Amino acid sequence: MIRVMLVDDQELLRTGFRMVLDAHPGIEVVAEAGNGAAAVEAVRTVAVDVVLMDVRMPVMDGVEATRLICSTAGGPRVLILTTFDLDDYAFAALKAGASGFLLKDVPPADLVSAIQSVHSGDAVVAPSTTRRLLERFAVHLPSAVAEPAVLTGLTAREREVLVLVARGLSNTEIAGRLELAEATVKTHLGRILAKLSLRDRAQVVVYAYESGIVTPHSAD
């Protein structure tokens, strides 16, 4: 059973998500919060696996709440709820430790799948949304930088995998692109995370774009 907390200042939206999730036998909504501060307090007293986090809320926004929740070892994983006009907040939340982001009008099946993916240790970073989000930040991201020294520790294959992860491809898609077994892709990704001291795919995306390894216009 995956224990979920809903965090959004719109009660109607929380009710809608609760109805969808309560209908799934493998997911249980165990808590709700109307702002980030309440969410941070709730995870201290309620066992939660995945937090669905809005970004723009009163008292404390979702970015700061995500940072506080993700800074605790063994804490729940965070999925950001966003709309295209709030992409800047979603990007900040990824940097703060969120494991991905969902559009608020996500289809029910995709919502359940995203929660399951995050719970299993993966991240939800859809290619089209990633590109749209990062294009918003193209002016702030480096267009040409010296290669980070830490990348010299990656093998050629690991670098290939890193770039494809940053472009939003799934392990299955990367395996097809590079003609590898999916298990091999997972092994390469695990080594990339360890060598770069990153937690998951979402952090790989942020790292790759901020260091200039991949740019929004090359993520096709």
Short mmCIF file of N, CA and C in Angstrom, two decimals, residues 5-10 14 32-42 51 53-62 65 69:
data_model
loop_
_atom_site.label_atom_id
_atom_site.label_comp_id
_atom_site.label_asym_id
_atom_site.label_seq_id
_atom_site.Cartn_x
_atom_site.Cartn_y
_atom_site.Cartn_z
N MET A 5 0.13 11.81 0.61
CA MET A 5 -0.40 13.03 1.20
C MET A 5 -0.65 14.03 0.08
N LEU A 6 -1.81 14.70 0.12
CA LEU A 6 -2.19 15.71 -0.85
C LEU A 6 -1.96 17.09 -0.26
N VAL A 7 -1.21 17.93 -0.98
CA VAL A 7 -0.92 19.28 -0.48
C VAL A 7 -1.31 20.30 -1.54
N ASP A 8 -2.37 21.04 -1.28
CA ASP A 8 -2.86 22.06 -2.20
C ASP A 8 -3.80 22.96 -1.43
N ASP A 9 -3.75 24.26 -1.72
CA ASP A 9 -4.63 25.16 -0.98
C ASP A 9 -6.06 25.16 -1.53
N GLN A 10 -6.28 24.45 -2.63
CA GLN A 10 -7.63 24.34 -3.18
C GLN A 10 -8.26 23.02 -2.72
N ARG A 14 -8.00 18.92 -4.06
CA ARG A 14 -7.62 17.79 -3.19
C ARG A 14 -8.70 16.72 -3.20
N GLU A 32 -3.83 15.25 4.30
CA GLU A 32 -3.99 16.39 3.41
C GLU A 32 -3.46 17.63 4.11
N ALA A 33 -3.04 18.62 3.33
CA ALA A 33 -2.59 19.88 3.90
C ALA A 33 -2.90 21.00 2.91
N GLY A 34 -3.19 22.18 3.45
CA GLY A 34 -3.56 23.31 2.62
C GLY A 34 -2.43 24.28 2.36
N ASN A 35 -1.25 24.01 2.94
CA ASN A 35 -0.08 24.85 2.68
C ASN A 35 1.18 24.07 3.02
N GLY A 36 2.33 24.61 2.63
CA GLY A 36 3.57 23.89 2.82
C GLY A 36 3.95 23.67 4.27
N ALA A 37 3.69 24.66 5.12
CA ALA A 37 4.03 24.52 6.53
C ALA A 37 3.26 23.37 7.16
N ALA A 38 1.98 23.27 6.84
CA ALA A 38 1.16 22.18 7.37
C ALA A 38 1.66 20.83 6.85
N ALA A 39 2.14 20.82 5.61
CA ALA A 39 2.66 19.58 5.03
C ALA A 39 3.92 19.12 5.76
N VAL A 40 4.82 20.05 6.00
CA VAL A 40 6.06 19.72 6.71
C VAL A 40 5.75 19.18 8.10
N GLU A 41 4.78 19.78 8.77
CA GLU A 41 4.39 19.33 10.10
C GLU A 41 3.76 17.95 10.03
N ALA A 42 2.94 17.72 9.00
CA ALA A 42 2.21 16.45 8.89
C ALA A 42 3.15 15.26 8.70
N VAL A 51 4.36 12.49 -1.54
CA VAL A 51 3.63 13.74 -1.35
C VAL A 51 3.32 14.34 -2.72
N MET A 53 2.52 17.67 -4.23
CA MET A 53 2.75 19.01 -3.70
C MET A 53 2.44 20.11 -4.72
N ASP A 54 1.51 20.99 -4.35
CA ASP A 54 1.27 22.19 -5.13
C ASP A 54 2.46 23.13 -4.90
N VAL A 55 2.63 24.14 -5.75
CA VAL A 55 3.77 25.03 -5.58
C VAL A 55 3.40 26.40 -5.01
N ARG A 56 2.34 26.97 -5.50
CA ARG A 56 1.98 28.32 -5.03
C ARG A 56 0.88 28.21 -3.98
N MET A 57 1.28 28.40 -2.72
CA MET A 57 0.35 28.29 -1.59
C MET A 57 0.67 29.34 -0.55
N PRO A 58 -0.29 29.67 0.31
CA PRO A 58 -0.02 30.63 1.38
C PRO A 58 0.84 30.03 2.49
N VAL A 59 1.32 30.87 3.37
CA VAL A 59 2.12 30.50 4.55
C VAL A 59 3.51 30.00 4.15
N MET A 60 3.56 28.90 3.43
CA MET A 60 4.83 28.37 2.92
C MET A 60 4.56 27.73 1.57
N ASP A 61 5.34 28.11 0.54
CA ASP A 61 5.09 27.55 -0.79
C ASP A 61 5.64 26.13 -0.90
N GLY A 62 5.31 25.48 -2.01
CA GLY A 62 5.69 24.10 -2.20
C GLY A 62 7.17 23.89 -2.38
N ALA A 65 8.68 23.86 1.15
CA ALA A 65 8.20 22.64 1.82
C ALA A 65 8.92 21.42 1.26
N ILE A 69 11.20 18.80 3.37
CA ILE A 69 10.82 17.39 3.42
C ILE A 69 11.92 16.51 2.84
#
